[in-house]
Coordinates of C-alpha atoms in Angstrom, one line a residue:
X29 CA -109.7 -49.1 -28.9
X30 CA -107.8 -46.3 -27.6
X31 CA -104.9 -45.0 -25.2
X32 CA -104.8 -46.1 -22.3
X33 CA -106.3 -43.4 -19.5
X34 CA -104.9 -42.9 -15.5
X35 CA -105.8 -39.6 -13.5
X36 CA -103.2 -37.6 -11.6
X37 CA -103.3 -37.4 -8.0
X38 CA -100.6 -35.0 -5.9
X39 CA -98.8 -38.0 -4.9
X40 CA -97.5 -41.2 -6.5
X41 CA -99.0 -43.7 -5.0
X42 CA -96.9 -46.4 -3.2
X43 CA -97.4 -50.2 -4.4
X44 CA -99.7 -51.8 -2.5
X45 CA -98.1 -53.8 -0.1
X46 CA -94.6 -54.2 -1.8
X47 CA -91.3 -52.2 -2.3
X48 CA -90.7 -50.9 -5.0
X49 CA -86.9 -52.4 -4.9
X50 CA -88.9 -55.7 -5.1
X51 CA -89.9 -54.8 -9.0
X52 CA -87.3 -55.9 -12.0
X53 CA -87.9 -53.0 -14.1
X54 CA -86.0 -52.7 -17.4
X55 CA -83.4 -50.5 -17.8
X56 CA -84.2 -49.4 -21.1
X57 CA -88.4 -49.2 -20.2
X58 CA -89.8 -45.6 -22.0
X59 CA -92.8 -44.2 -21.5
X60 CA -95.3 -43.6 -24.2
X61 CA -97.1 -40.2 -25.0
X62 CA -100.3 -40.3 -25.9
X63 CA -104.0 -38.5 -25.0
X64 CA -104.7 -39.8 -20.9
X65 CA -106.8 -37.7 -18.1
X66 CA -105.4 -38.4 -14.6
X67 CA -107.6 -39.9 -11.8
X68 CA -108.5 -37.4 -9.1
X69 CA -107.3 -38.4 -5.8
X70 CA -109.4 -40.6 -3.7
X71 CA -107.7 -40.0 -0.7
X72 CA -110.3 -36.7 -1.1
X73 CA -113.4 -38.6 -1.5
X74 CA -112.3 -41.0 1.6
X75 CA -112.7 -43.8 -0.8
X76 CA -109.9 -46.6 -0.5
X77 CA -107.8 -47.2 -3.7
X78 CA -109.8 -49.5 -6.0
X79 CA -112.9 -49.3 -4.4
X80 CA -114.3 -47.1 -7.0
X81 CA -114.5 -43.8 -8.4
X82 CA -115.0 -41.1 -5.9
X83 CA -118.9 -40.5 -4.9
X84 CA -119.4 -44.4 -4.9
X85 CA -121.1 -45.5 -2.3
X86 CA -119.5 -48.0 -0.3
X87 CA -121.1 -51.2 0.2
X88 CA -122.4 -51.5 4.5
X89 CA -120.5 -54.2 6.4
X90 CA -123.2 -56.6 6.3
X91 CA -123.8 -56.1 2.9
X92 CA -120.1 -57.1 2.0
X93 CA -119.8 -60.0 4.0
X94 CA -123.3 -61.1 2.6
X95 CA -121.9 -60.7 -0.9
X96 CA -118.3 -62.9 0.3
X97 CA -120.4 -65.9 1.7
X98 CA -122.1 -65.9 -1.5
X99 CA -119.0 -65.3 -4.0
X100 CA -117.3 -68.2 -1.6
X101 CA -120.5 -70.5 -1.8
X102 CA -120.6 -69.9 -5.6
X103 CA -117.2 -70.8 -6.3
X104 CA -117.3 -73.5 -4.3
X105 CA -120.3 -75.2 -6.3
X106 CA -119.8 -73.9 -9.8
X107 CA -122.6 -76.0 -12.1
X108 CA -120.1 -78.1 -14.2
X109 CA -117.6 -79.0 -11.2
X110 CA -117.3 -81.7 -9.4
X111 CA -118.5 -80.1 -6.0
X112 CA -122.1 -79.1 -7.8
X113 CA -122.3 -83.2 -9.7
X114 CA -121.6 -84.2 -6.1
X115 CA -124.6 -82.3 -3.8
X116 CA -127.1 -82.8 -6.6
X117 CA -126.3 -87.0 -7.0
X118 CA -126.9 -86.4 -3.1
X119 CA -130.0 -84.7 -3.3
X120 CA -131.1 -87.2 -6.0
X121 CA -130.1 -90.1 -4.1
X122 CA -132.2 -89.0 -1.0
X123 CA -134.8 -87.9 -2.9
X124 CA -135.2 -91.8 -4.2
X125 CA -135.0 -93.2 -0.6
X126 CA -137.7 -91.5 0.8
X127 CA -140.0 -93.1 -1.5
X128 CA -143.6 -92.2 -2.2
X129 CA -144.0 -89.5 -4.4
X130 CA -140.2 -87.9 -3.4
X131 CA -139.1 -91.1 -5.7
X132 CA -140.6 -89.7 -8.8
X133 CA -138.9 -86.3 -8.2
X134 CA -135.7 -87.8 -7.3
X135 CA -136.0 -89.9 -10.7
X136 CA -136.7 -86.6 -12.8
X137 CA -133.8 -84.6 -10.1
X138 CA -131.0 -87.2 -11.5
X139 CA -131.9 -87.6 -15.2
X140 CA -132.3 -83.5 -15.5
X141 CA -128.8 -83.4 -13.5
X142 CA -127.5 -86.1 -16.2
X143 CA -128.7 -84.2 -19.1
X144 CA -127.5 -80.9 -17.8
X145 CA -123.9 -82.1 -17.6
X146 CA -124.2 -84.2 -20.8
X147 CA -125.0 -80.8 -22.5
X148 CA -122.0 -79.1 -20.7
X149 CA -119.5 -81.5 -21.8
X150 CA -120.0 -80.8 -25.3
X151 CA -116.9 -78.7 -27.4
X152 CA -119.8 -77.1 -29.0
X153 CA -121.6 -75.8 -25.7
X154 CA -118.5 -74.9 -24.3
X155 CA -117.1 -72.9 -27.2
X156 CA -120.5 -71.4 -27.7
X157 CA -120.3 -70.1 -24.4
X158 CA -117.1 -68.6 -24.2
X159 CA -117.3 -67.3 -27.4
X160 CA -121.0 -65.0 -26.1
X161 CA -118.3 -64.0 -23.2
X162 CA -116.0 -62.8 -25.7
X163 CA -118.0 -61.1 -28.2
X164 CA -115.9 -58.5 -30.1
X165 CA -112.9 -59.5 -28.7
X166 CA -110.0 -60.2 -31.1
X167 CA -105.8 -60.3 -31.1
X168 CA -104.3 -57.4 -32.4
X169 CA -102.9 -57.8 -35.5
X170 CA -100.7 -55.1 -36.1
X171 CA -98.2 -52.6 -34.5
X172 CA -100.6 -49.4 -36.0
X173 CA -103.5 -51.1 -33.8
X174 CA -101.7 -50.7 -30.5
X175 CA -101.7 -47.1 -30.9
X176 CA -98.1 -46.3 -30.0
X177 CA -98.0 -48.2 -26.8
X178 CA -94.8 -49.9 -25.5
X179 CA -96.0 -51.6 -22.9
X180 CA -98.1 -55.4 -22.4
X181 CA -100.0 -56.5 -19.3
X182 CA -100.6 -59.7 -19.2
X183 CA -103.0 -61.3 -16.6
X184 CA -102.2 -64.9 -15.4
X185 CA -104.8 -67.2 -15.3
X186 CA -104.5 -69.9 -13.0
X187 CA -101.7 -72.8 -12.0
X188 CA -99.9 -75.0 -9.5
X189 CA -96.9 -75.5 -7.7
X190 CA -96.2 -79.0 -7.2
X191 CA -94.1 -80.1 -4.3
X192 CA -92.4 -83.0 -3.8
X193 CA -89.2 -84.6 -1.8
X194 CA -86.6 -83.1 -4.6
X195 CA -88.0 -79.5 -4.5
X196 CA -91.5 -77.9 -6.6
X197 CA -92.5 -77.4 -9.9
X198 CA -94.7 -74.9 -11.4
X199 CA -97.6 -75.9 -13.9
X200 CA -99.6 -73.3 -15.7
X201 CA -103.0 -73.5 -16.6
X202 CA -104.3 -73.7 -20.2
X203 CA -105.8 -70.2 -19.8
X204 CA -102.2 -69.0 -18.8
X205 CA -100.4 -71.1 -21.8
X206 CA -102.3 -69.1 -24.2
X207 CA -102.2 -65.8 -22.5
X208 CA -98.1 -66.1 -22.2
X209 CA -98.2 -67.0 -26.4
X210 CA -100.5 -64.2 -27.2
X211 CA -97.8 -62.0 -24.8
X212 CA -95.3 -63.3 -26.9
X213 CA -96.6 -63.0 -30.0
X214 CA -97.0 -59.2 -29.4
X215 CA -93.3 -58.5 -28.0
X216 CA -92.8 -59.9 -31.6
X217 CA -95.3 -57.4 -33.5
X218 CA -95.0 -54.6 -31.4
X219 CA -91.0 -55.1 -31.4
X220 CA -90.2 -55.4 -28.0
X221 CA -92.2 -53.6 -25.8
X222 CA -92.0 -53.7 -21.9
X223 CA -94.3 -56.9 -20.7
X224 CA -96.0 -56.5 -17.2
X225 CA -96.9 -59.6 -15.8
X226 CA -99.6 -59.7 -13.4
X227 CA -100.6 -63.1 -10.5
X228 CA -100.6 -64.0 -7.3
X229 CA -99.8 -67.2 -6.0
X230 CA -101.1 -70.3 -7.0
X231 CA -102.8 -72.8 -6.0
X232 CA -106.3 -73.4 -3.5
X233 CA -104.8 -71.3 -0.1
X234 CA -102.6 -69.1 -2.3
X235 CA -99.7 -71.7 -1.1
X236 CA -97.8 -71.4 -4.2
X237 CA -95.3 -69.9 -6.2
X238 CA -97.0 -66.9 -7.7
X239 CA -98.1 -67.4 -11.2
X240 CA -96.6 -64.4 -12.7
X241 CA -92.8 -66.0 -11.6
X242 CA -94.0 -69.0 -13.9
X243 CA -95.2 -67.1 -16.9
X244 CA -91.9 -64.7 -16.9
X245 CA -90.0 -67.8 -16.7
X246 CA -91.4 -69.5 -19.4
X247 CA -91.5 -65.9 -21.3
X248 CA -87.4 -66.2 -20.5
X249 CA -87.0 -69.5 -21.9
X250 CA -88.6 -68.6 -25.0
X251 CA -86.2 -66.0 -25.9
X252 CA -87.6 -62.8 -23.8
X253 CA -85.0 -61.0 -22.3
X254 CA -85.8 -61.4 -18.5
X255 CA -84.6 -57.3 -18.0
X256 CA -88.2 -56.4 -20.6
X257 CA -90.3 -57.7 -18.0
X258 CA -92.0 -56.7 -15.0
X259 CA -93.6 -59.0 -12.1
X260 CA -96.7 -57.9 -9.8
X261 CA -96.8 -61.2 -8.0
X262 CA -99.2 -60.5 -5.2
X263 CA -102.5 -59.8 -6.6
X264 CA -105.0 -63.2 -5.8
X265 CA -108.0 -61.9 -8.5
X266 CA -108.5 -59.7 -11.2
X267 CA -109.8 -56.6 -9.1
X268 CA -106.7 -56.9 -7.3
X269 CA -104.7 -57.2 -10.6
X270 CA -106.4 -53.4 -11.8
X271 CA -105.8 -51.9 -8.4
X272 CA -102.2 -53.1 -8.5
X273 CA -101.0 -52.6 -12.2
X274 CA -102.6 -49.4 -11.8
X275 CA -100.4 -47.7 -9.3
X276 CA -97.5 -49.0 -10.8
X277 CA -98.2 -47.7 -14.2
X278 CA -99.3 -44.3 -12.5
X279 CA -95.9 -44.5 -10.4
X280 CA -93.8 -45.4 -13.6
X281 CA -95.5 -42.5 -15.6
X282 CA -96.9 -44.8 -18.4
X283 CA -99.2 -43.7 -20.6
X284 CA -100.7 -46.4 -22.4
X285 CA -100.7 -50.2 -22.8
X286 CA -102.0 -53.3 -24.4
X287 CA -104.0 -55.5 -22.2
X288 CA -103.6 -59.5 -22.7
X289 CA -105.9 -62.0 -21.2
X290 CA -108.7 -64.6 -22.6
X291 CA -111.3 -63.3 -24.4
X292 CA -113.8 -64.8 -22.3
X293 CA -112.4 -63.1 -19.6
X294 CA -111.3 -60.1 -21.3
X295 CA -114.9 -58.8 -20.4
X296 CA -114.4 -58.7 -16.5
X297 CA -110.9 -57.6 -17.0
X298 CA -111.5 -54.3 -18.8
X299 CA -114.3 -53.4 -16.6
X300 CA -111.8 -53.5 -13.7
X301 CA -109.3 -51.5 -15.1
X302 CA -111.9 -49.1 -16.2
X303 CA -112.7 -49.0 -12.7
X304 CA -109.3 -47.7 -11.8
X305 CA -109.8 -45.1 -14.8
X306 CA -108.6 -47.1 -17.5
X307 CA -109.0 -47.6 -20.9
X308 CA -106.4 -50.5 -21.9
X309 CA -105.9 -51.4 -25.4
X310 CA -107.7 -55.6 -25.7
X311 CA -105.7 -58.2 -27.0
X312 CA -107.4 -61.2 -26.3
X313 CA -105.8 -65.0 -26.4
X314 CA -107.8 -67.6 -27.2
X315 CA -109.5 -69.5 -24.4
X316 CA -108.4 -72.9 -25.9
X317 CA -108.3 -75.0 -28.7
X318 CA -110.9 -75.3 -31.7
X319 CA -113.1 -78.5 -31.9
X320 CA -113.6 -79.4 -35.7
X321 CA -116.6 -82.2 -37.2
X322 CA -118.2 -84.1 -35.4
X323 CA -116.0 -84.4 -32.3
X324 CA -117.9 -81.0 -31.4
X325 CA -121.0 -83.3 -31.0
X326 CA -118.7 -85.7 -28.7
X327 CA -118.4 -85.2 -25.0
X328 CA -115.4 -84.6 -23.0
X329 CA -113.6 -84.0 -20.0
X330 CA -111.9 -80.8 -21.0
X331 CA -115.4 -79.4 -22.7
X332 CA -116.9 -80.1 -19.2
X333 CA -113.8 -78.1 -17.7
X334 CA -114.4 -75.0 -20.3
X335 CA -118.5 -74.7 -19.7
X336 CA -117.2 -74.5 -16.0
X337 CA -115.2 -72.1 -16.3
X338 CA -117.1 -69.9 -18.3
X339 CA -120.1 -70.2 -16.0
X340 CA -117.8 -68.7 -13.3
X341 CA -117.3 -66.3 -15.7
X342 CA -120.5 -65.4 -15.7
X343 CA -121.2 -65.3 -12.0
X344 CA -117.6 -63.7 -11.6
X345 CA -119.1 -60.6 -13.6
X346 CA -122.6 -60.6 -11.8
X347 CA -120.4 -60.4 -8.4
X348 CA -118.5 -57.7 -9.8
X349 CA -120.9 -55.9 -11.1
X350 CA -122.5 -55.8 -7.6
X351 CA -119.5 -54.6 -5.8
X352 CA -119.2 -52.0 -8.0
X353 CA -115.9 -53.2 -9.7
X354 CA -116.7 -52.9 -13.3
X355 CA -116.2 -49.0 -13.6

């Protein structure tokens, strides 16, 4: 672990499409000291903010879109969602209609696709999997661990807004819930630093409230002062979340900070801030609760849910890695 690290360019550089009147910053925020090397400006290199370090090589045009249809196609049929059961009952299903020799592969199709989501909704297949995306990844424990930092980003992790007749209501995912308690648990041990909270809006079309409103609120309502914490509430993925909390901390002049997220995720995450030229200090949250005995052995719905998620995990770090967003 170490200090965080942003490069210096001759300019601040504005917030990406916001003001920064928009931004709640606290009044009594400081800066921390601490060793840190300044990016080199990219407007040199002709390489757009976040794309990369200067030399990169951008990705052609076709290229790019080739590498959105398949991020798109991929998290549209994530193996473990319902989308991916759907298409392969299908294929199954025709597969056993055709008869002749298609029946016998449609038979072996829908008992492979049985046993691969039986697997997938056990605790212990889930756990196991997030836990080899986490490797290494712990909570602080202590104020001496943080290095002298004074300031928390904490990365939302999914939700809802629900609307109604009598107005909307925003829900938080489990991976936010324990994100937001790990944030807290640090204000506590690090004895109130500044907390930057970092999400774009929620929901499937970005139609909602953004997620980092609903974390600071709940953060509020559990005894944070609301003047301690900062909102980038525009940011729809991780890679936007670096680029983002980047050019604030480089506007702000901050030195150093304590990055919150899962630990499965906590993988992707520092990759993209490294891309930006940081090195954030890793606290990670749990992804979620602990299965004891034998229930490990049982499946469930929300083991299902987990495996899912960590296997877009995994395809979220192999489309990363081809971009060239993992620094």
């Amino acid at each position: 672990m170490g200090s965080a690290r942003l490069s210096a360019r001759s300019r601040r550089r504005p917030w990406p499409g916001r003001t920064r009147a928009r931004w709640s910053k606290p009044s009594s925020a400081s800066t921390t000291g601490g060793s840190i090397a300044r990016r080199r400006t990219r407007a040199s290199s002709g390489c757009r903010p976040g794309a990369g370090r200067p030399g990169r090589a951008t990705p052609m045009p076709l290229g790019a879109a080739l590498l959105e249809l398949l991020s798109g196609l991929s998290k549209a049929l994530i193996p473990g969602s319902t989308a991916f059961l759907l298409v392969g009952l299908t294929i199954g299903v025709v597969l056993l209609l055709r008869g002749g020799r298609r029946r016998v592969t449609g038979r072996a199709w829908l008992t492979g696709l049985t046993v691969f989501y039986w697997v997938l909704s056990l605790p212990i297949v889930a756990e196991g999997l997030e836990a080899a995306l986490g490797a290494g990844q712990r909570p602080l424990e202590s104020a001496a661990q943080a290095a002298g930092s004074r300031h928390l980003v904490v990365l939302t992790g999914g939700g809802a807004t629900l609307r109604g007749a009598g107005g909307s209501f925003d829900v938080m995912s489990h991976a936010s819930i324990y994100r937001m308690l790990e944030a807290e648990r640090l204000y506590h041990v690090l004895e109130a630093p500044t907390l930057i909270v970092s999400g774009g809006p929620a929901g499937v079309g970005a139609d909602g409230n953004p997620e980092s409103e609903a974390m600071k609120a709940q953060l509020v309502a559990r005894g944070i002062p609301e003047e301690r914490i900062w909102v980038e509430a525009q940011s729809p993925d991780t890679h936007e979340q670096a680029i983002r909390v980047a050019a604030r901390l480089d506007q702000e002049g901050i030195e150093s900070f304590v990055l919150v997220t899962s630990g499965s995720h906590m993988r992707r995450a520092l990759g993209a801030f490294a891309d930006q030229g940081l090195t954030p200090i890793p606290s990670a949250a749990p992804d979620g609760p602990k299965t004891e005995g034998l229930a490990r052995l049982l499946p469930s719905a929300m083991a299902l849910g987990r495996s899912e998620q960590a296997i877009r995990e995994v395809l979220a770090l192999a489309y990363y890695a081809l971009r060239g967003w993992l620094g």
